[in-house]
């Protein structure tokens, strides 16, 4: 899935494709919240309200997945990065065919999705993000920022993925 929004280059001898006019819901929005527990539901509400206000053609399952991802990522930043990052940035980028949510903090540690340990009551947030993203047909990753922190993002398609056919 190309989430860059760029137009593919033209083949030799073909005219370059002009970018399509942006749809009403397309754009990028960014806000910051304090790295405190109360910010988790605030970030979730802000993203939900943005999706509704922009008229994003997302079904209830996609919205639920996006809000779950935002909750988990903001929670991780609040719990594990607050000492080095008193604020957490949340970015929502909406394209013609996808929605990308990202959470950025100033902590340099690159987290790893933990394996499921059913005896443990926490520590599975990134595993959950990875699985929800995969089941939605999307992609997610962790990247370092130029300031030494990190951004964790997930991009989900607006159209539902094709149903999988069981192997015979």
Tab-separated table of C-alpha atoms in Angstrom:
chain	number	residue	atom	x	y	z
A	1	UNK	CA	0.000	0.000	0.000
A	2	UNK	CA	1.404	3.369	-0.986
A	3	UNK	CA	0.589	5.833	1.765
A	4	UNK	CA	2.804	8.603	0.455
A	5	UNK	CA	0.072	10.105	-1.690
A	6	UNK	CA	2.465	10.458	-4.600
A	7	UNK	CA	1.579	9.875	-8.215
A	8	UNK	CA	3.508	6.984	-9.819
A	9	UNK	CA	6.049	8.069	-12.437
A	10	UNK	CA	5.010	7.830	-16.093
A	11	UNK	CA	6.526	5.147	-18.294
A	12	UNK	CA	8.796	6.277	-21.108
A	13	UNK	CA	6.799	7.822	-23.944
A	14	UNK	CA	3.653	8.272	-21.823
A	15	UNK	CA	2.428	11.606	-20.467
A	16	UNK	CA	2.808	12.067	-16.723
A	17	UNK	CA	-0.372	11.411	-14.735
A	18	UNK	CA	-1.763	14.530	-13.129
A	19	UNK	CA	-2.570	14.202	-9.447
A	20	UNK	CA	-6.298	13.926	-8.816
A	21	UNK	CA	-7.991	16.807	-7.078
A	22	UNK	CA	-8.065	16.142	-3.333
A	23	UNK	CA	-11.313	14.878	-1.914
A	24	UNK	CA	-13.039	16.908	0.795
A	25	UNK	CA	-11.859	14.575	3.551
A	26	UNK	CA	-8.176	14.430	2.520
A	27	UNK	CA	-5.534	16.194	4.591
A	28	UNK	CA	-3.140	16.001	7.510
A	29	UNK	CA	-3.978	17.106	11.052
A	30	UNK	CA	-1.577	17.179	14.007
A	31	UNK	CA	-2.130	18.007	17.655
A	32	UNK	CA	-0.249	17.537	20.902
A	33	UNK	CA	-1.428	16.330	24.277
A	34	UNK	CA	0.344	16.238	27.638
A	35	UNK	CA	1.961	12.896	28.470
A	36	UNK	CA	-0.608	12.075	31.173
A	37	UNK	CA	-3.234	9.315	31.430
A	38	UNK	CA	-6.105	11.781	30.870
A	39	UNK	CA	-4.760	12.440	27.376
A	40	UNK	CA	-5.594	8.929	26.148
A	41	UNK	CA	-9.402	9.409	25.942
A	42	UNK	CA	-8.894	13.024	24.791
A	43	UNK	CA	-6.748	11.878	21.843
A	44	UNK	CA	-9.231	9.141	20.988
A	45	UNK	CA	-12.152	11.628	21.017
A	46	UNK	CA	-10.191	14.140	18.928
A	47	UNK	CA	-9.485	11.519	16.247
A	48	UNK	CA	-13.091	10.256	16.265
A	49	UNK	CA	-14.415	13.805	15.959
A	50	UNK	CA	-11.973	14.604	13.139
A	51	UNK	CA	-13.033	11.546	11.124
A	52	UNK	CA	-16.690	12.522	11.519
A	53	UNK	CA	-16.165	16.223	10.841
A	54	UNK	CA	-14.197	15.520	7.651
A	55	UNK	CA	-16.787	13.026	6.408
A	56	UNK	CA	-14.259	10.211	6.012
A	57	UNK	CA	-15.960	7.215	4.360
A	58	UNK	CA	-14.964	4.791	7.104
A	59	UNK	CA	-17.189	2.034	8.410
A	60	UNK	CA	-17.677	1.428	12.115
A	61	UNK	CA	-15.076	-1.367	12.240
A	62	UNK	CA	-12.391	0.842	10.678
A	63	UNK	CA	-13.141	3.711	13.056
A	64	UNK	CA	-13.026	1.306	16.007
A	65	UNK	CA	-9.653	-0.066	14.810
A	66	UNK	CA	-8.202	3.427	14.376
A	67	UNK	CA	-9.373	4.516	17.822
A	68	UNK	CA	-7.982	1.359	19.421
A	69	UNK	CA	-4.614	1.999	17.749
A	70	UNK	CA	-4.559	5.645	18.901
A	71	UNK	CA	-5.448	4.566	22.455
A	72	UNK	CA	-2.682	1.966	22.598
A	73	UNK	CA	-0.011	4.204	21.081
A	74	UNK	CA	-0.796	7.232	23.258
A	75	UNK	CA	-0.953	4.972	26.328
A	76	UNK	CA	2.505	3.582	25.512
A	77	UNK	CA	3.957	7.071	25.137
A	78	UNK	CA	2.369	8.226	28.397
A	79	UNK	CA	3.584	5.180	30.324
A	80	UNK	CA	7.046	4.747	28.858
A	81	UNK	CA	8.201	8.088	27.470
A	82	UNK	CA	6.736	10.791	29.730
A	83	UNK	CA	10.019	11.482	31.551
A	84	UNK	CA	11.757	12.432	28.304
A	85	UNK	CA	8.669	13.596	26.443
A	86	UNK	CA	6.223	15.755	28.415
A	87	UNK	CA	4.088	16.089	25.276
A	88	UNK	CA	2.932	13.507	22.759
A	89	UNK	CA	2.083	14.428	19.161
A	90	UNK	CA	-0.777	12.712	17.353
A	91	UNK	CA	-1.042	12.975	13.585
A	92	UNK	CA	-3.890	11.862	11.362
A	93	UNK	CA	-3.268	11.769	7.609
A	94	UNK	CA	-6.232	10.929	5.417
A	95	UNK	CA	-5.786	10.012	1.786
A	96	UNK	CA	-8.132	8.955	-0.957
A	97	UNK	CA	-7.881	5.265	0.016
A	98	UNK	CA	-6.287	5.129	3.482
A	99	UNK	CA	-6.055	6.663	6.942
A	100	UNK	CA	-2.721	6.885	8.761
A	101	UNK	CA	-2.492	7.577	12.491
A	102	UNK	CA	0.861	8.282	14.110
A	103	UNK	CA	2.020	9.004	17.638
A	104	UNK	CA	5.359	10.706	18.232
A	105	UNK	CA	7.333	11.202	21.421
A	106	UNK	CA	10.870	12.279	22.268
A	107	UNK	CA	12.008	9.008	23.840
A	108	UNK	CA	14.704	7.272	21.749
A	109	UNK	CA	13.791	3.696	22.727
A	110	UNK	CA	12.359	1.740	19.803
A	111	UNK	CA	9.730	-0.582	21.310
A	112	UNK	CA	9.187	-4.109	20.131
A	113	UNK	CA	5.832	-5.851	19.953
A	114	UNK	CA	5.868	-8.438	22.706
A	115	UNK	CA	4.757	-11.996	22.199
A	116	UNK	CA	1.452	-12.956	23.735
A	117	UNK	CA	1.915	-14.075	27.335
A	118	UNK	CA	-1.535	-14.861	28.617
A	119	UNK	CA	-0.322	-14.794	32.221
A	120	UNK	CA	0.647	-11.145	31.832
A	121	UNK	CA	-1.944	-8.377	32.246
A	122	UNK	CA	-0.094	-5.715	30.259
A	123	UNK	CA	2.682	-5.194	27.763
A	124	UNK	CA	0.789	-6.338	24.690
A	125	UNK	CA	-0.271	-2.951	23.259
A	126	UNK	CA	2.051	-3.020	20.258
A	127	UNK	CA	1.188	-6.639	19.557
A	128	UNK	CA	-2.467	-5.607	19.519
A	129	UNK	CA	-1.706	-2.651	17.208
A	130	UNK	CA	0.202	-4.918	14.840
A	131	UNK	CA	-2.581	-7.523	14.715
A	132	UNK	CA	-5.438	-5.029	14.315
A	133	UNK	CA	-3.482	-3.317	11.529
A	134	UNK	CA	-2.739	-6.608	9.782
A	135	UNK	CA	-6.336	-7.814	10.005
A	136	UNK	CA	-7.498	-4.515	8.510
A	137	UNK	CA	-5.149	-4.958	5.548
A	138	UNK	CA	-2.865	-2.139	6.668
A	139	UNK	CA	0.757	-1.588	7.587
A	140	UNK	CA	2.494	-0.226	10.679
A	141	UNK	CA	6.034	0.662	11.659
A	142	UNK	CA	8.287	2.492	14.100
A	143	UNK	CA	10.696	5.163	12.852
A	144	UNK	CA	13.257	7.405	14.492
A	145	UNK	CA	12.728	11.151	14.233
A	146	UNK	CA	15.400	13.699	13.359
A	147	UNK	CA	15.235	14.973	16.957
A	148	UNK	CA	16.124	11.579	18.451
A	149	UNK	CA	12.631	10.442	19.375
A	150	UNK	CA	10.339	8.021	17.591
A	151	UNK	CA	7.076	7.919	15.702
A	152	UNK	CA	4.891	4.822	15.624
A	153	UNK	CA	2.315	4.750	12.851
A	154	UNK	CA	-0.362	2.570	11.318
A	155	UNK	CA	-2.049	3.060	7.954
A	156	UNK	CA	-5.357	1.328	7.280
A	157	UNK	CA	-7.217	1.148	3.961
A	158	UNK	CA	-10.597	2.833	3.719
A	159	UNK	CA	-11.954	-0.066	1.654
A	160	UNK	CA	-12.375	-3.368	3.458
A	161	UNK	CA	-9.765	-6.001	2.506
A	162	UNK	CA	-10.934	-8.840	0.274
A	163	UNK	CA	-12.176	-11.822	2.285
A	164	UNK	CA	-9.653	-14.608	2.636
A	165	UNK	CA	-10.596	-17.948	1.170
A	166	UNK	CA	-9.688	-20.918	3.318
A	167	UNK	CA	-7.075	-23.314	1.974
A	168	UNK	CA	-8.535	-26.578	0.729
